Amino acid sequence: MAAERPAPGPSGLTGLASLTDERVDHRFKALPPDAAGLTVGELAAERRNLFTGGFTTPVLALSAESVAHNLALLETYAQRHGLAFAPHGKTSMSPQLFARQLEHGAWGITAAVPHQARVYRAFGVQRIFLANELVDAVALTWLAGELDADPDFRFVCYVDSVRGVELMDEALRAAGASRPVDVVVELGAGEGARTGVRTEADCVSVADAVAAAGTLRLVGVAGYEGEVPDATGERVRQWLRRLVGLAADFDAAGRFAALGSGERIVISAGGSAWFDAVADVFAEIPELSSPVLKLLRSGAYVSHDDGHYRHLTPFNRVPEEGALQPAFRLWAQVVSRPTAEQAFLNAGKRDAAYDLDLPQAQVVRSGRDGSVRAASGIEITGLSDQHAWVRTDEGAELEVGDWVGMGLSHPCTSFDKWQLIPLVEADGTVADYIRTFF
């Protein structure tokens, strides 16, 4: 007899309660040592203060208010522009945030690799868009089992080569798959771009291979506009129009005939830098033989940042649509002040994203009285494994024991360094803990 699955919550996800039952111990950086043995739920119920509640430095915090704001903003944006939304889960790898994204109207969650899809399924995500060609035979065997066991599970992935289609078909046949895997042909963003079929003629060849494979079903087209070489608004829109044109050509040729009544043709694009262009061009999609699922996949919005995406977000170009709020703040302590121009914090590459930009010193919390001031004249100039190098201007107030709050750049490499992240309210109260699975 099969084990009974946990009842789904409001988001449809299962297993979230198990996260609150996990015991707090040495595995989780920065959590109060005196909380060892408590469950995460018990610790959250205590509503400790991040600064006075026993947390050790460095500690990464997520703003509860900013996360809530960002979730609501993208929900509103998608509704306003008639878009479905499958945020890329690789940003946070947090089932708790997936649940909140689904509660805010997400169609499903996007993945990039099989491990991510397995995490999603472990928590009951019912719609997964895998933005990659899946040719791993072991992963395809697992997928076939998931699809066969759950008729309500929807999975879509890229195909971008005839050989890839052959490998998928071989693996799925060997696994005895009874349900076909839905696929979308990925159109490459141009010469020198990342993955994807480079020409429309080659897209036809891949589509023909899908049609010949009984284990696959063509349901649409997709791609990633963030890889358009020397991207500008016009170049991105030109490529997006190619993507829409490919879908229209496929439809005119009857390539989506396998779709059932009420099923939608999938046209998907949209990272975190050009979703305004996606909204514009997808609004021009002509009437096709079936309704269209206009699927946006932006993921970084949930936390936003103080660097890369702060500069790239489309909301800079369309301020009337709203503005995202950076939700991360990494707190570290001054552990050395060897000269008047130099200081060192106890956070480094193991704690902070550094692949795109260095952290930015934003505020200082006095180690003497807890007062908070702007980090004037204080700059992070480098990171070692466990130290941040700080340059201070003449007269800058900073002493050993002070806490420095830093903004981070690139959410995807901020989340992945922390297994359990305090979700902090504006007054410093820790309301919850966000579990990640990288």
Coordinates of C-alpha atoms in Angstrom, one line a residue:
M1 CA 0.0 0.0 0.0
A2 CA 1.4 3.4 -1.0
A3 CA 2.3 5.8 1.8
E4 CA -0.3 8.6 2.3
R5 CA 1.0 11.9 1.1
P6 CA 0.8 15.0 3.3
A7 CA -2.2 17.2 2.7
P8 CA -1.4 20.2 0.5
G9 CA -1.4 23.7 1.9
P10 CA -3.0 26.8 0.3
S11 CA -0.3 26.8 -2.4
G12 CA -0.9 23.1 -3.2
L13 CA 2.5 22.2 -1.9
T14 CA 3.1 19.4 0.6
G15 CA 5.8 18.8 3.1
L16 CA 6.2 22.4 4.2
A17 CA 5.3 21.5 7.8
S18 CA 8.3 19.1 7.9
L19 CA 10.6 22.2 7.5
T20 CA 9.2 23.6 10.8
D21 CA 9.9 20.3 12.5
E22 CA 13.6 20.3 11.6
R23 CA 15.9 20.6 14.6
V24 CA 18.2 23.6 14.9
D25 CA 21.8 22.7 15.4
H26 CA 25.4 23.4 14.2
R27 CA 24.5 22.8 10.5
F28 CA 22.9 26.2 10.2
K29 CA 25.2 29.2 10.2
A30 CA 24.6 32.1 12.5
L31 CA 21.6 30.7 14.5
P32 CA 21.7 31.2 18.2
P33 CA 23.8 28.5 20.0
D34 CA 21.2 28.4 22.8
A35 CA 18.5 27.4 20.3
A36 CA 20.2 24.0 19.6
G37 CA 17.6 21.3 20.0
L38 CA 14.6 23.6 19.3
T39 CA 12.6 23.0 16.1
V40 CA 12.7 25.7 13.5
G41 CA 9.0 26.3 14.2
E42 CA 9.7 26.6 18.0
L43 CA 12.5 29.1 17.3
A44 CA 10.4 31.1 14.9
A45 CA 7.6 31.3 17.5
E46 CA 10.0 33.0 19.9
R47 CA 10.3 35.9 17.5
R48 CA 13.8 36.7 18.6
N49 CA 15.5 39.9 17.6
L50 CA 18.3 39.5 15.0
F51 CA 20.7 41.8 16.9
T52 CA 19.9 40.9 20.5
G53 CA 18.5 37.4 20.3
G54 CA 21.7 35.4 20.3
F55 CA 22.5 35.3 16.6
T56 CA 26.2 35.1 15.7
T57 CA 27.9 37.0 12.8
P58 CA 28.0 36.8 9.9
V59 CA 24.3 36.4 9.4
L60 CA 22.2 36.8 6.2
A61 CA 18.8 38.3 6.6
L62 CA 15.8 38.6 4.3
S63 CA 13.5 41.6 4.7
A64 CA 10.0 40.2 5.3
E65 CA 8.4 43.4 4.0
S66 CA 10.5 43.5 0.8
V67 CA 9.8 39.9 -0.1
A68 CA 6.1 40.4 0.3
H69 CA 6.2 43.6 -1.8
N70 CA 8.1 41.9 -4.6
L71 CA 5.8 38.9 -4.7
A72 CA 2.8 41.1 -5.0
L73 CA 4.4 43.4 -7.6
L74 CA 5.2 40.5 -10.1
E75 CA 1.8 39.0 -9.6
T76 CA 0.2 42.4 -10.5
Y77 CA 2.6 42.9 -13.4
A78 CA 1.8 39.4 -14.9
Q79 CA -1.9 39.9 -14.5
R80 CA -1.8 43.4 -16.1
H81 CA 0.0 42.0 -19.2
G82 CA -1.8 38.8 -19.6
L83 CA 1.2 36.7 -18.8
A84 CA 1.5 33.3 -17.0
F85 CA 4.4 33.0 -14.7
A86 CA 6.8 30.2 -13.8
P87 CA 9.5 31.9 -11.7
H88 CA 12.9 30.2 -11.9
G89 CA 13.3 28.3 -8.7
K90 CA 17.1 28.0 -9.0
T91 CA 17.3 31.5 -7.6
S92 CA 16.2 30.5 -4.1
M93 CA 15.7 26.7 -4.1
S94 CA 13.3 27.4 -1.2
P95 CA 10.0 25.5 -1.1
Q96 CA 8.6 28.1 1.3
L97 CA 9.2 30.8 -1.3
F98 CA 7.9 28.5 -4.1
A99 CA 4.7 28.2 -2.1
R100 CA 4.3 31.9 -1.7
Q101 CA 5.0 32.4 -5.5
L102 CA 2.3 29.9 -6.3
E103 CA -0.1 31.6 -3.9
H104 CA 0.7 34.8 -5.8
G105 CA -0.5 33.3 -9.0
A106 CA 2.5 31.5 -10.5
W107 CA 1.5 28.8 -13.0
G108 CA 4.4 26.6 -11.9
I109 CA 8.1 26.7 -11.1
T110 CA 11.0 26.7 -13.6
A111 CA 14.0 24.4 -13.1
A112 CA 17.4 24.0 -14.9
V113 CA 18.6 20.6 -13.8
P114 CA 17.1 17.3 -12.6
H115 CA 18.1 17.8 -9.0
Q116 CA 16.0 20.9 -8.8
A117 CA 13.0 19.2 -10.3
R118 CA 13.4 16.4 -7.7
V119 CA 13.3 19.0 -4.9
Y120 CA 10.2 20.6 -6.4
R121 CA 8.4 17.2 -6.6
A122 CA 9.4 16.3 -3.0
F123 CA 7.3 19.3 -2.0
G124 CA 4.5 18.7 -4.4
V125 CA 5.1 21.2 -7.2
Q126 CA 2.6 20.1 -9.8
R127 CA 3.9 22.1 -12.8
I128 CA 7.6 22.2 -13.7
F129 CA 9.1 23.9 -16.7
L130 CA 12.7 22.7 -17.2
A131 CA 14.6 25.3 -19.2
N132 CA 17.1 22.8 -20.6
E133 CA 17.3 19.8 -22.8
L134 CA 17.0 16.7 -20.6
V135 CA 19.2 13.9 -21.9
D136 CA 20.2 12.2 -18.7
A137 CA 18.8 8.6 -18.9
V138 CA 18.6 8.2 -15.1
A139 CA 16.8 11.5 -14.7
L140 CA 14.4 10.6 -17.6
T141 CA 13.6 7.3 -15.9
W142 CA 12.8 9.1 -12.7
L143 CA 10.6 11.6 -14.7
A144 CA 8.7 8.8 -16.4
G145 CA 7.9 7.3 -13.0
E146 CA 6.7 10.7 -11.7
L147 CA 4.5 11.3 -14.7
D148 CA 3.1 7.7 -14.6
A149 CA 2.4 7.9 -10.9
D150 CA 0.6 11.3 -10.9
P151 CA -1.7 12.1 -13.8
D152 CA -2.0 15.7 -12.6
F153 CA 1.7 16.4 -12.8
R154 CA 2.6 18.7 -15.7
F155 CA 6.2 18.8 -17.0
V156 CA 7.6 20.7 -20.0
C157 CA 11.3 20.9 -21.1
Y158 CA 13.4 22.2 -23.9
V159 CA 14.6 20.2 -26.9
D160 CA 17.4 21.8 -29.1
S161 CA 18.9 19.0 -31.1
V162 CA 17.9 15.9 -33.1
R163 CA 20.4 13.9 -31.1
G164 CA 18.9 15.1 -27.9
V165 CA 15.4 14.0 -29.1
E166 CA 16.9 10.6 -29.9
L167 CA 18.4 10.2 -26.4
M168 CA 15.2 11.2 -24.7
D169 CA 13.2 8.8 -26.8
E170 CA 15.6 5.9 -26.1
A171 CA 15.6 6.5 -22.3
L172 CA 11.9 6.9 -22.1
R173 CA 11.2 3.8 -24.1
A174 CA 13.6 1.9 -21.9
A175 CA 11.8 3.2 -18.8
G176 CA 8.5 2.0 -20.2
A177 CA 7.0 5.5 -20.0
S178 CA 3.3 5.5 -20.5
R179 CA 2.8 9.3 -20.8
P180 CA 4.7 11.4 -23.4
V181 CA 7.0 14.1 -22.1
D182 CA 5.9 17.6 -23.3
V183 CA 8.7 19.5 -25.0
V184 CA 9.2 23.0 -26.5
V185 CA 11.8 23.7 -29.2
E186 CA 14.3 26.1 -27.9
L187 CA 15.3 28.9 -30.3
G188 CA 18.8 30.1 -29.7
A189 CA 19.3 33.8 -29.1
G190 CA 21.8 34.2 -31.9
E191 CA 25.4 33.2 -32.9
G192 CA 27.6 33.1 -29.9
A193 CA 24.6 32.8 -27.5
R194 CA 24.1 29.9 -25.1
T195 CA 21.9 26.9 -25.9
G196 CA 19.2 26.6 -28.5
V197 CA 18.7 25.9 -32.2
R198 CA 20.3 28.5 -34.3
T199 CA 18.1 28.6 -37.4
E200 CA 14.4 28.2 -38.1
A201 CA 15.2 25.4 -40.6
D202 CA 17.0 23.5 -37.9
C203 CA 14.0 24.1 -35.6
V204 CA 11.9 22.3 -38.2
S205 CA 14.3 19.3 -38.1
V206 CA 14.1 19.1 -34.4
A207 CA 10.3 19.3 -34.5
D208 CA 10.2 16.6 -37.1
A209 CA 12.3 14.4 -34.8
V210 CA 9.9 15.0 -31.9
A211 CA 6.9 14.1 -34.2
A212 CA 8.7 10.8 -35.0
A213 CA 9.3 10.0 -31.3
G214 CA 6.3 8.4 -29.7
T215 CA 7.5 9.3 -26.2
L216 CA 7.5 13.1 -26.8
R217 CA 4.8 15.7 -27.6
L218 CA 5.6 19.1 -29.1
V219 CA 3.6 21.8 -27.2
G220 CA 5.3 25.0 -28.1
V221 CA 8.5 27.1 -28.4
A222 CA 10.8 28.8 -26.0
G223 CA 14.1 30.6 -25.4
Y224 CA 16.0 33.0 -23.3
E225 CA 16.3 36.6 -24.5
G226 CA 19.0 37.4 -21.9
E227 CA 21.5 35.7 -24.2
V228 CA 20.9 38.0 -27.2
P229 CA 24.4 39.2 -28.2
D230 CA 25.0 42.9 -27.5
A231 CA 21.4 43.1 -26.2
T232 CA 19.4 46.3 -26.6
G233 CA 15.7 46.7 -26.4
E234 CA 15.3 46.5 -30.2
R235 CA 17.6 43.5 -30.6
V236 CA 15.7 41.6 -27.9
R237 CA 12.4 42.5 -29.4
Q238 CA 13.6 41.3 -32.9
W239 CA 14.5 38.0 -31.4
L240 CA 11.3 37.7 -29.5
R241 CA 9.4 38.3 -32.8
R242 CA 11.4 35.5 -34.3
L243 CA 10.2 33.2 -31.5
V244 CA 6.6 34.2 -32.0
G245 CA 7.0 33.7 -35.7
L246 CA 8.4 30.2 -35.2
A247 CA 5.3 29.3 -33.0
A248 CA 3.0 30.7 -35.7
D249 CA 4.8 28.7 -38.5
F250 CA 4.7 25.5 -36.4
D251 CA 1.0 26.1 -35.8
A252 CA 0.2 26.7 -39.4
A253 CA 2.0 23.4 -40.3
G254 CA -0.2 21.5 -37.8
R255 CA 2.7 20.7 -35.5
F256 CA 0.6 21.2 -32.3
A257 CA -2.2 18.9 -33.4
A258 CA -1.5 16.6 -30.5
L259 CA -2.8 19.2 -28.0
G260 CA -6.1 18.3 -26.6
S261 CA -9.2 20.4 -26.3
G262 CA -8.6 23.3 -23.9
E263 CA -4.8 22.8 -23.9
R264 CA -2.6 25.8 -24.7
I265 CA 0.3 26.3 -27.0
V266 CA 3.3 27.3 -24.8
I267 CA 5.4 30.3 -25.8
S268 CA 8.0 31.0 -23.1
A269 CA 10.8 33.5 -22.5
G270 CA 11.6 36.1 -19.9
G271 CA 14.5 36.4 -17.5
S272 CA 14.8 39.2 -15.0
A273 CA 16.4 41.8 -17.3
W274 CA 14.0 42.1 -20.3
F275 CA 10.5 41.0 -19.2
D276 CA 9.1 44.3 -20.3
A277 CA 10.2 43.5 -23.9
V278 CA 8.6 40.0 -23.5
A279 CA 5.4 41.6 -22.3
D280 CA 5.4 44.0 -25.3
V281 CA 6.0 41.3 -28.0
F282 CA 3.8 38.6 -26.4
A283 CA 1.0 41.1 -26.5
E284 CA 1.3 40.9 -30.4
I285 CA 1.0 37.1 -30.6
P286 CA -1.5 36.4 -33.4
E287 CA -4.5 34.1 -32.9
L288 CA -3.4 30.5 -33.2
S289 CA -5.3 27.3 -33.5
S290 CA -5.3 27.0 -29.7
P291 CA -5.0 29.5 -26.9
V292 CA -1.5 30.5 -25.9
L293 CA 0.2 30.1 -22.5
K294 CA 2.5 33.2 -22.5
L295 CA 5.0 32.0 -19.9
L296 CA 7.4 34.3 -18.2
R297 CA 10.2 32.8 -16.1
S298 CA 11.9 35.6 -14.2
G299 CA 13.2 34.4 -10.8
A300 CA 15.5 37.0 -9.2
Y301 CA 12.6 39.4 -8.4
V302 CA 11.7 37.5 -5.2
S303 CA 14.7 39.0 -3.3
H304 CA 15.9 41.5 -6.0
D305 CA 19.4 42.9 -5.1
D306 CA 21.6 45.9 -4.5
G307 CA 23.8 45.5 -7.6
H308 CA 23.3 43.5 -10.8
Y309 CA 19.5 43.4 -11.0
R310 CA 19.1 46.8 -9.4
H311 CA 20.8 48.1 -12.6
L312 CA 19.1 45.7 -15.0
T313 CA 15.5 45.5 -13.8
P314 CA 13.0 46.5 -16.5
F315 CA 11.2 48.6 -13.8
N316 CA 14.0 51.1 -14.4
R317 CA 12.6 51.6 -17.9
V318 CA 8.9 51.5 -16.9
P319 CA 8.8 53.1 -13.4
E320 CA 5.1 53.7 -13.7
E321 CA 4.7 49.9 -13.3
G322 CA 6.3 49.9 -9.8
A323 CA 9.7 49.1 -8.3
L324 CA 11.2 46.0 -6.7
Q325 CA 12.9 46.3 -3.3
P326 CA 16.2 44.6 -2.4
A327 CA 15.5 42.1 0.4
F328 CA 19.0 40.9 1.3
R329 CA 21.2 42.3 4.0
L330 CA 24.3 40.5 5.2
W331 CA 25.4 41.5 8.7
A332 CA 29.1 41.1 9.7
Q333 CA 31.2 42.3 12.6
V334 CA 34.3 44.4 12.6
V335 CA 37.0 42.0 13.9
S336 CA 40.1 44.1 13.1
R337 CA 40.9 47.8 12.6
P338 CA 44.6 47.8 12.0
T339 CA 44.9 51.3 10.6
A340 CA 42.8 54.4 10.2
E341 CA 42.1 53.5 6.6
Q342 CA 41.5 49.8 6.9
A343 CA 39.2 47.4 8.7
F344 CA 38.2 43.7 8.3
L345 CA 34.8 42.1 8.8
N346 CA 34.2 38.4 9.6
A347 CA 32.2 37.7 6.3
G348 CA 33.8 36.6 3.1
K349 CA 33.3 34.5 0.0
R350 CA 31.7 31.7 2.0
D351 CA 28.9 34.1 3.1
A352 CA 28.4 36.7 0.3
A353 CA 27.8 36.6 -3.4
Y354 CA 30.9 38.0 -5.2
D355 CA 30.6 36.7 -8.8
L356 CA 29.2 39.9 -10.2
D357 CA 29.8 42.7 -7.7
L358 CA 31.3 43.0 -4.2
P359 CA 28.9 43.7 -1.3
Q360 CA 28.1 47.3 -0.5
A361 CA 28.4 48.7 3.0
Q362 CA 25.0 50.3 3.8
V363 CA 24.6 50.8 7.5
V364 CA 26.6 50.4 10.7
R365 CA 25.1 49.2 14.0
S366 CA 27.2 50.4 16.9
G367 CA 28.7 47.7 19.1
R368 CA 28.4 50.0 22.1
D369 CA 24.8 51.1 22.1
G370 CA 23.0 49.5 19.1
S371 CA 22.4 52.8 17.3
V372 CA 22.3 52.6 13.5
R373 CA 23.9 55.1 11.1
A374 CA 24.7 55.2 7.4
A375 CA 28.0 53.6 6.4
S376 CA 29.4 56.8 5.2
G377 CA 33.0 56.6 4.0
I378 CA 33.1 52.8 4.2
E379 CA 33.8 50.6 1.1
I380 CA 34.2 46.9 0.7
T381 CA 37.2 46.5 -1.6
G382 CA 37.7 42.7 -1.6
L383 CA 36.8 39.4 -0.1
S384 CA 38.9 36.5 1.3
D385 CA 37.3 33.2 2.2
Q386 CA 36.2 34.5 5.7
H387 CA 37.1 38.2 5.7
A388 CA 35.8 41.3 3.9
W389 CA 38.4 44.0 3.2
V390 CA 37.2 47.4 4.1
R391 CA 38.6 50.8 3.2
T392 CA 37.6 53.8 5.3
D393 CA 37.8 57.5 4.6
E394 CA 39.4 59.9 7.0
G395 CA 37.0 60.4 9.9
A396 CA 34.8 57.4 9.1
E397 CA 33.4 56.0 12.4
L398 CA 34.0 52.3 12.6
E399 CA 35.5 50.3 15.5
V400 CA 36.0 46.6 16.4
G401 CA 32.7 45.2 17.5
D402 CA 30.5 47.2 15.2
W403 CA 28.1 45.4 12.9
V404 CA 28.1 46.4 9.2
G405 CA 25.0 45.7 7.1
M406 CA 25.8 45.1 3.5
G407 CA 23.7 44.9 0.3
L408 CA 24.4 42.1 -2.1
S409 CA 24.5 41.6 -5.8
H410 CA 23.1 38.5 -7.6
P411 CA 20.4 36.6 -5.7
C412 CA 21.2 33.2 -7.1
T413 CA 24.7 33.1 -5.5
S414 CA 23.5 34.7 -2.3
F415 CA 20.8 32.1 -1.4
D416 CA 23.1 29.2 -2.2
K417 CA 25.5 30.0 0.7
W418 CA 22.9 29.7 3.4
Q419 CA 20.7 26.7 4.4
L420 CA 18.5 28.6 6.8
I421 CA 17.9 32.3 6.4
P422 CA 16.1 34.5 9.0
L423 CA 13.2 36.4 7.6
V424 CA 13.3 39.6 9.4
E425 CA 10.8 42.3 10.0
A426 CA 11.7 46.0 9.9
D427 CA 12.2 46.2 13.7
G428 CA 14.6 43.3 13.7
T429 CA 12.1 40.6 14.7
V430 CA 12.8 37.3 13.1
A431 CA 9.4 36.1 11.9
D432 CA 10.4 32.9 10.1
Y433 CA 13.4 30.9 8.6
I434 CA 13.7 30.2 4.9
R435 CA 15.1 26.8 4.1
T436 CA 17.1 26.3 0.9
F437 CA 18.1 23.1 -0.9
F438 CA 21.1 23.6 -3.2

